[in-house]
């Protein structure tokens, strides 16, 4: 203050000692706020201040990690990768609930008596499409709001797409496997290899067109194939037949190889 | 010493030419990029940030070439990039 009025020594001593009446404390603090000179007369424990400040800054500035990120890290995934994984738009609650709803409908359809002849069709149709839908939402400018940030990181391109695709595939397959007790069938479900083959095909096709477009066209093609086969009663030939299974197995491997060889095309920085 | 060096950089979006044979050298320190809407500021920044591949021309940032996949990853390790619409 410019008036020349300052706190008396005994006022400061009483304030520090805590023996001032509350109304006096308020007026002393009001003065201290505006007067640097009196503030310097206040004894202060510099070290205590510094450690308190560091402690507060640590709590306030630390980025908050959600439960999924901590679980993923607990499973042994390094921290930077865990962050990129949980930022996958497809692994949101919305996508997971959609998967569960679709699976519940598929299981319901397999148990409808009038669809008895087609009991294998709903899961054959749905289970391989779910990971495709997830991958479509996992990587790309149009589905990931943070995509522009993500593609400037060292993990961008094939590695990040692969990591997110595997996370989505594992999640979708695990959820689909939960339906197995409710659907009569062989111990190893017929939809597993088609799901792997379509995921592999999606990654391979993504080296040519966007991930979204490749997933959508493959999902459409699979739906048409399964529905068409069911119409002419060939549904078992599409998935459960040993030859079909052998085809999906080798296709998974071949398309994974294609993806690996063309992996550089998955980076937006590539001309 | 130059940190960023750009030669004859061209980038087209469909028919519209965003960058037309741009040459640019930047020294260490802070650089501001001013220009009207649509002048190609974001396109240039995205080429430097390795999130967009130029049609023709060369870019060197910290001596690294974003067109080469190894050097691009090395550049991304040293790059800090906050886009105009980070999206969250
Ligand atoms: Zn004072």
Short mmCIF file of C-alpha atoms and ligand atoms in Angstrom, two decimals:
data_model
loop_
_atom_site.label_atom_id
_atom_site.label_comp_id
_atom_site.label_asym_id
_atom_site.label_seq_id
_atom_site.Cartn_x
_atom_site.Cartn_y
_atom_site.Cartn_z
CA UNK A 1 0.00 0.00 0.00
CA UNK A 2 1.14 3.47 -0.72
CA UNK A 3 -0.25 5.07 2.46
CA UNK A 4 2.81 4.10 4.45
CA UNK A 5 0.70 2.10 6.89
CA UNK A 6 2.08 -1.36 7.59
CA UNK A 7 1.43 -4.21 9.95
CA UNK A 8 2.94 -3.85 13.43
CA UNK A 9 5.49 -6.42 14.55
CA UNK A 10 3.22 -7.77 17.29
CA UNK A 11 0.35 -8.07 14.78
CA UNK A 12 2.56 -10.24 12.56
CA UNK A 13 3.72 -12.31 15.54
CA UNK A 14 0.10 -12.85 16.69
CA UNK A 15 -0.95 -13.74 13.11
CA UNK A 16 1.85 -16.30 12.79
CA UNK A 17 1.17 -17.62 16.29
CA UNK A 18 -2.53 -17.98 15.51
CA UNK A 19 -3.74 -15.86 18.42
CA UNK A 20 -5.50 -13.15 16.33
CA UNK A 21 -9.27 -12.79 16.34
CA UNK A 22 -10.87 -13.98 13.05
CA UNK A 23 -11.85 -10.43 12.00
CA UNK A 24 -8.26 -9.24 12.56
CA UNK A 25 -6.92 -12.23 10.59
CA UNK A 26 -9.07 -11.13 7.65
CA UNK A 27 -7.79 -7.55 7.71
CA UNK A 28 -4.18 -8.72 8.11
CA UNK A 29 -4.55 -11.08 5.15
CA UNK A 30 -6.22 -8.36 3.09
CA UNK A 31 -3.17 -6.18 3.70
CA UNK A 32 -0.69 -9.00 3.04
CA UNK A 33 -2.28 -9.68 -0.33
CA UNK A 34 -1.47 -6.18 -1.51
CA UNK A 35 1.77 -5.46 0.36
CA UNK A 36 4.93 -7.24 -0.67
CA UNK A 37 6.93 -5.46 2.00
CA UNK A 38 4.89 -6.97 4.84
CA UNK A 39 4.85 -10.36 3.14
CA UNK A 40 8.65 -10.44 3.30
CA UNK A 41 8.44 -9.76 7.07
CA UNK A 42 6.35 -12.89 7.46
CA UNK A 43 8.56 -15.82 8.52
CA UNK A 44 8.21 -18.56 5.91
CA UNK A 45 9.56 -22.11 5.72
CA UNK A 46 10.91 -22.03 2.17
CA UNK A 47 11.59 -25.74 2.06
CA UNK A 48 8.10 -26.61 3.30
CA UNK A 49 6.61 -24.29 0.67
CA UNK A 50 8.67 -25.83 -2.08
CA UNK A 51 7.79 -29.43 -1.17
CA UNK A 52 4.11 -28.57 -0.70
CA UNK A 53 4.03 -26.91 -4.09
CA UNK A 54 5.70 -29.88 -5.77
CA UNK A 55 3.24 -32.21 -4.07
CA UNK A 56 0.23 -30.19 -5.21
CA UNK A 57 1.58 -29.79 -8.75
CA UNK A 58 2.17 -33.54 -8.91
CA UNK A 59 -1.45 -34.26 -8.11
CA UNK A 60 -2.98 -31.49 -10.21
CA UNK A 61 -0.82 -31.82 -13.31
CA UNK A 62 -0.67 -35.61 -13.50
CA UNK A 63 -2.73 -36.89 -16.43
CA UNK A 64 -5.54 -39.06 -15.11
CA UNK A 65 -5.39 -42.67 -16.22
CA UNK A 66 -8.65 -44.51 -16.54
CA UNK A 67 -9.42 -48.02 -15.30
CA UNK A 68 -9.02 -49.70 -18.75
CA UNK A 69 -5.56 -48.14 -19.19
CA UNK A 70 -4.45 -49.40 -15.78
CA UNK A 71 -5.81 -52.90 -16.53
CA UNK A 72 -4.00 -53.02 -19.88
CA UNK A 73 -0.78 -51.87 -18.18
CA UNK A 74 -1.23 -54.46 -15.42
CA UNK A 75 -1.34 -57.10 -18.18
CA UNK A 76 2.24 -56.15 -19.07
CA UNK A 77 1.63 -53.72 -21.94
CA UNK A 78 4.11 -50.80 -21.82
CA UNK A 79 2.62 -47.45 -20.77
CA UNK A 80 2.88 -45.61 -24.11
CA UNK A 81 1.24 -48.51 -25.94
CA UNK A 82 -1.51 -48.79 -23.31
CA UNK A 83 -2.36 -45.12 -23.88
CA UNK A 84 -2.61 -45.60 -27.67
CA UNK A 85 -4.70 -48.77 -27.15
CA UNK A 86 -7.28 -47.29 -24.83
CA UNK A 87 -7.56 -44.30 -27.18
CA UNK A 88 -8.93 -46.70 -29.82
CA UNK A 89 -12.33 -45.25 -30.69
CA UNK A 90 -13.71 -48.75 -31.40
CA UNK A 91 -13.01 -49.98 -27.88
CA UNK A 92 -15.56 -47.55 -26.51
CA UNK A 93 -18.49 -48.55 -24.36
CA UNK A 94 -20.79 -47.80 -27.32
CA UNK A 95 -19.07 -50.33 -29.60
CA UNK A 96 -18.88 -52.99 -26.88
CA UNK A 97 -22.59 -52.62 -26.08
CA UNK A 98 -23.44 -52.78 -29.79
CA UNK A 99 -21.47 -56.04 -30.08
CA UNK A 100 -23.31 -57.53 -27.10
CA UNK A 101 -26.72 -56.50 -28.49
CA UNK A 102 -25.94 -57.98 -31.92
CA UNK A 103 -24.74 -61.22 -30.34
CA UNK A 104 -27.84 -61.51 -28.18
CA UNK A 105 -30.00 -61.13 -31.31
CA UNK A 106 -27.89 -63.68 -33.18
CA UNK A 107 -28.23 -66.21 -30.34
CA UNK A 108 -31.96 -65.52 -30.19
CA UNK A 109 -32.25 -66.17 -33.93
CA UNK A 110 -30.43 -69.51 -33.70
CA UNK A 111 -32.97 -70.68 -31.13
CA UNK A 112 -36.08 -69.81 -33.11
CA UNK A 113 -37.83 -73.09 -34.08
CA UNK A 114 -38.94 -71.82 -37.50
CA UNK A 115 -35.32 -71.03 -38.44
CA UNK A 116 -34.21 -74.51 -37.43
CA UNK A 117 -32.69 -75.42 -40.80
CA UNK A 118 -30.62 -72.23 -40.67
CA UNK A 119 -29.49 -72.42 -37.04
CA UNK A 120 -25.81 -71.99 -38.00
CA UNK A 121 -26.44 -68.92 -40.18
CA UNK A 122 -26.84 -66.09 -37.62
CA UNK A 123 -23.48 -66.64 -35.90
CA UNK A 124 -21.74 -67.41 -39.21
CA UNK A 125 -23.07 -64.13 -40.50
CA UNK A 126 -22.52 -61.96 -37.45
CA UNK A 127 -19.37 -63.16 -35.66
CA UNK A 128 -16.87 -62.41 -38.49
CA UNK A 129 -18.48 -59.02 -39.21
CA UNK A 130 -18.11 -57.76 -35.62
CA UNK A 131 -14.29 -57.45 -35.69
CA UNK A 132 -14.60 -55.76 -39.11
CA UNK A 133 -16.96 -53.18 -37.66
CA UNK A 134 -14.54 -52.64 -34.79
CA UNK A 135 -11.53 -52.21 -37.08
CA UNK A 136 -13.50 -49.78 -39.24
CA UNK A 137 -13.90 -47.65 -36.12
CA UNK A 138 -10.36 -48.20 -34.84
CA UNK A 139 -8.14 -46.23 -37.17
CA UNK A 140 -8.58 -43.43 -39.65
CA UNK A 141 -9.20 -39.74 -40.17
CA UNK A 142 -12.96 -40.13 -40.39
CA UNK A 143 -13.46 -42.24 -37.26
CA UNK A 144 -10.71 -41.20 -34.84
CA UNK A 145 -11.02 -37.59 -33.65
CA UNK A 146 -7.37 -37.69 -32.54
CA UNK A 147 -6.15 -39.22 -35.81
CA UNK A 148 -4.15 -36.17 -36.94
CA UNK A 149 -2.29 -36.27 -33.61
CA UNK A 150 -1.83 -40.03 -33.69
CA UNK A 151 -0.31 -40.17 -37.17
CA UNK A 152 2.49 -37.81 -36.12
CA UNK A 153 3.68 -40.31 -33.46
CA UNK A 154 6.43 -42.89 -34.06
CA UNK A 155 3.81 -45.64 -33.65
CA UNK A 156 1.66 -44.39 -36.53
CA UNK A 157 0.83 -46.51 -39.53
CA UNK A 158 0.99 -50.29 -39.76
CA UNK A 159 2.11 -50.89 -36.16
CA UNK A 160 -0.69 -48.90 -34.56
CA UNK A 161 -3.34 -50.25 -36.95
CA UNK A 162 -2.17 -53.79 -36.24
CA UNK A 163 -2.12 -53.32 -32.47
CA UNK A 164 -5.61 -51.80 -32.49
CA UNK A 165 -6.96 -54.42 -34.94
CA UNK A 166 -5.68 -57.23 -32.71
CA UNK A 167 -7.20 -55.61 -29.61
CA UNK A 168 -10.55 -55.27 -31.40
CA UNK A 169 -10.37 -58.81 -32.83
CA UNK A 170 -9.54 -60.38 -29.46
CA UNK A 171 -12.36 -58.45 -27.77
CA UNK A 172 -14.93 -59.33 -30.44
CA UNK A 173 -13.92 -63.01 -30.58
CA UNK A 174 -13.96 -63.27 -26.77
CA UNK A 175 -17.46 -61.75 -26.63
CA UNK A 176 -18.67 -64.00 -29.47
CA UNK A 177 -17.18 -67.04 -27.69
CA UNK A 178 -19.36 -66.21 -24.68
CA UNK A 179 -22.38 -67.23 -26.80
CA UNK A 180 -21.08 -70.78 -27.29
CA UNK A 181 -22.90 -72.34 -24.30
CA UNK A 182 -26.16 -71.02 -25.76
CA UNK A 183 -25.62 -72.23 -29.32
CA UNK A 184 -25.48 -75.94 -30.13
CA UNK A 185 -22.49 -76.74 -32.31
CA UNK A 186 -19.03 -78.25 -32.55
CA UNK A 187 -16.53 -77.34 -29.77
CA UNK A 188 -14.57 -75.06 -32.08
CA UNK A 189 -17.02 -72.61 -33.66
CA UNK A 190 -17.14 -72.46 -37.46
CA UNK A 191 -17.06 -68.68 -37.45
CA UNK A 192 -13.61 -68.36 -35.84
CA UNK A 193 -11.48 -68.88 -38.97
CA UNK A 194 -13.77 -66.74 -41.19
CA UNK A 195 -13.40 -63.97 -38.57
CA UNK A 196 -9.60 -64.25 -38.71
CA UNK A 197 -9.59 -64.39 -42.53
CA UNK A 198 -11.83 -61.34 -42.87
CA UNK A 199 -9.71 -59.36 -40.38
CA UNK A 200 -6.60 -60.31 -42.32
CA UNK A 201 -8.32 -59.37 -45.59
CA UNK A 202 -9.38 -56.03 -44.10
CA UNK A 203 -5.78 -55.15 -43.19
CA UNK A 204 -4.51 -56.24 -46.61
CA UNK A 205 -7.18 -54.24 -48.43
CA UNK A 206 -6.42 -51.21 -46.22
CA UNK A 207 -3.08 -50.92 -47.98
CA UNK A 208 -5.08 -49.85 -51.05
CA UNK A 209 -8.18 -48.05 -49.75
CA UNK A 210 -9.09 -46.53 -46.38
CA UNK A 211 -9.59 -48.86 -43.42
CA UNK A 212 -13.23 -47.78 -43.21
CA UNK A 213 -13.96 -48.52 -46.86
CA UNK A 214 -12.16 -51.86 -46.79
CA UNK A 215 -14.02 -53.02 -43.66
CA UNK A 216 -17.42 -51.93 -44.97
CA UNK A 217 -16.98 -53.61 -48.36
CA UNK A 218 -15.73 -56.86 -46.83
CA UNK A 219 -18.62 -56.92 -44.34
CA UNK A 220 -21.06 -56.39 -47.22
CA UNK A 221 -19.40 -59.12 -49.31
CA UNK A 222 -19.50 -61.60 -46.38
CA UNK A 223 -23.15 -60.84 -45.64
CA UNK A 224 -24.07 -61.36 -49.31
CA UNK A 225 -22.08 -64.60 -49.44
CA UNK A 226 -23.62 -66.11 -46.30
CA UNK A 227 -27.15 -64.98 -47.14
CA UNK A 228 -26.82 -66.24 -50.72
CA UNK A 229 -25.48 -69.59 -49.54
CA UNK A 230 -28.32 -69.93 -47.02
CA UNK A 231 -30.87 -69.30 -49.79
CA UNK A 232 -29.61 -72.31 -51.78
CA UNK A 233 -29.06 -74.36 -48.58
CA UNK A 234 -25.27 -74.31 -48.92
CA UNK A 235 -24.74 -72.61 -45.56
CA UNK A 236 -22.55 -75.44 -44.24
CA UNK A 237 -20.29 -75.20 -47.28
CA UNK A 238 -19.56 -71.57 -46.48
CA UNK A 239 -18.20 -72.02 -42.98
CA UNK A 240 -18.35 -75.42 -41.30
CA UNK A 241 -17.12 -77.58 -44.20
CA UNK A 242 -13.49 -78.73 -43.73
CA UNK A 243 -12.57 -77.39 -47.17
CA UNK A 244 -14.01 -73.99 -46.28
CA UNK A 245 -12.10 -74.01 -42.99
CA UNK A 246 -8.89 -74.92 -44.79
CA UNK A 247 -9.52 -72.07 -47.22
CA UNK A 248 -10.05 -69.52 -44.42
CA UNK A 249 -6.95 -70.75 -42.60
CA UNK A 250 -4.70 -70.36 -45.61
CA UNK A 251 -6.35 -67.08 -46.62
CA UNK A 252 -5.63 -65.66 -43.15
CA UNK A 253 -1.98 -66.55 -43.52
CA UNK A 254 -1.62 -65.33 -47.13
CA UNK A 255 -3.40 -62.02 -46.50
CA UNK A 256 -1.35 -61.40 -43.35
CA UNK A 257 1.75 -61.87 -45.50
CA UNK A 258 0.40 -59.42 -48.10
CA UNK A 259 -0.25 -56.89 -45.31
CA UNK A 260 3.28 -57.32 -43.99
CA UNK A 261 4.83 -56.85 -47.43
CA UNK A 262 2.73 -53.75 -48.12
CA UNK A 263 2.87 -52.36 -44.56
CA UNK A 264 4.47 -49.06 -45.62
CA UNK A 265 1.32 -48.20 -47.56
CA UNK A 266 -0.56 -47.99 -44.24
CA UNK A 267 1.30 -44.83 -43.23
CA UNK A 268 -0.34 -41.54 -44.20
CA UNK A 269 3.11 -39.97 -44.41
CA UNK A 270 3.89 -42.28 -47.34
CA UNK A 271 3.62 -40.76 -50.81
CA UNK B 1 22.14 -23.64 -39.60
CA UNK B 2 18.72 -24.64 -40.95
CA UNK B 3 16.21 -26.80 -39.06
CA UNK B 4 13.65 -27.09 -41.84
CA UNK B 5 14.40 -27.04 -45.53
CA UNK B 6 11.73 -27.35 -48.22
CA UNK B 7 12.36 -27.48 -51.98
CA UNK B 8 9.79 -27.23 -54.80
CA UNK B 9 7.03 -28.63 -52.60
CA UNK B 10 3.73 -29.30 -54.39
CA UNK B 11 0.47 -30.62 -52.98
CA UNK B 12 -2.88 -30.88 -54.73
CA UNK B 13 -6.26 -31.75 -53.23
CA UNK B 14 -8.20 -32.93 -56.24
CA UNK B 15 -7.94 -29.98 -58.61
CA UNK B 16 -7.03 -27.27 -56.12
CA UNK B 17 -3.36 -26.57 -55.73
CA UNK B 18 -2.53 -26.03 -52.05
CA UNK B 19 1.25 -25.72 -52.40
CA UNK B 20 2.89 -24.68 -55.65
CA UNK B 21 6.66 -25.21 -55.79
CA UNK B 22 7.31 -23.88 -52.31
CA UNK B 23 10.90 -23.22 -51.21
CA UNK B 24 11.54 -22.51 -47.54
CA UNK B 25 14.42 -22.51 -45.07
CA UNK B 26 13.94 -22.06 -41.34
CA UNK B 27 16.56 -21.27 -38.70
CA UNK B 28 16.39 -22.40 -35.05
CA UNK B 29 13.95 -20.45 -32.90
CA UNK B 30 10.31 -19.52 -33.11
CA UNK B 31 8.75 -19.04 -36.53
CA UNK B 32 5.27 -17.69 -37.17
CA UNK B 33 3.46 -18.58 -40.39
CA UNK B 34 0.96 -15.93 -41.49
CA UNK B 35 -1.41 -16.06 -44.42
CA UNK B 36 -5.06 -15.84 -45.45
CA UNK B 37 -7.45 -18.77 -45.23
CA UNK B 38 -6.57 -21.38 -47.85
CA UNK B 39 -3.02 -20.15 -48.34
CA UNK B 40 -1.64 -23.62 -47.58
CA UNK B 41 -0.35 -23.04 -44.04
CA UNK B 42 -1.92 -26.22 -42.67
CA UNK B 43 -0.87 -28.23 -45.70
CA UNK B 44 2.74 -27.13 -45.21
CA UNK B 45 2.59 -27.90 -41.48
CA UNK B 46 1.08 -31.32 -42.13
CA UNK B 47 3.86 -32.10 -44.63
CA UNK B 48 6.42 -31.08 -41.99
CA UNK B 49 4.59 -33.07 -39.28
CA UNK B 50 4.74 -36.23 -41.45
CA UNK B 51 0.95 -36.58 -41.50
CA UNK B 52 0.67 -35.75 -45.19
CA UNK B 53 2.85 -36.86 -48.07
CA UNK B 54 3.66 -34.18 -50.65
CA UNK B 55 2.97 -34.86 -54.34
CA UNK B 56 6.40 -33.68 -55.44
CA UNK B 57 9.31 -31.79 -53.91
CA UNK B 58 11.47 -32.52 -50.89
CA UNK B 59 11.22 -31.83 -47.18
CA UNK B 60 14.06 -32.04 -44.66
CA UNK B 61 13.31 -31.46 -40.99
CA UNK B 62 16.22 -31.71 -38.54
CA UNK B 63 18.08 -33.20 -41.48
CA UNK B 64 15.58 -36.06 -41.76
CA UNK B 65 13.54 -36.97 -44.83
CA UNK B 66 9.86 -37.76 -44.05
CA UNK B 67 9.58 -39.63 -47.35
CA UNK B 68 11.88 -42.36 -46.02
CA UNK B 69 10.07 -44.60 -43.55
CA UNK B 70 13.02 -45.02 -41.16
CA UNK B 71 13.86 -41.31 -41.14
CA UNK B 72 10.15 -40.50 -40.79
CA UNK B 73 9.94 -42.57 -37.59
CA UNK B 74 13.14 -40.94 -36.30
CA UNK B 75 11.63 -37.52 -37.02
CA UNK B 76 8.37 -38.45 -35.27
CA UNK B 77 10.36 -39.35 -32.16
CA UNK B 78 11.56 -35.75 -31.96
CA UNK B 79 8.45 -34.00 -33.19
CA UNK B 80 5.80 -32.19 -31.17
CA UNK B 81 2.68 -31.49 -33.18
CA UNK B 82 -0.60 -29.99 -32.03
CA UNK B 83 -3.02 -29.72 -34.95
CA UNK B 84 -5.54 -26.92 -35.38
CA UNK B 85 -8.45 -29.25 -34.51
CA UNK B 86 -6.96 -31.87 -32.17
CA UNK B 87 -10.42 -33.36 -31.91
CA UNK B 88 -11.17 -33.61 -28.21
ZN1 LIG C 1 2.53 -3.46 4.52
#
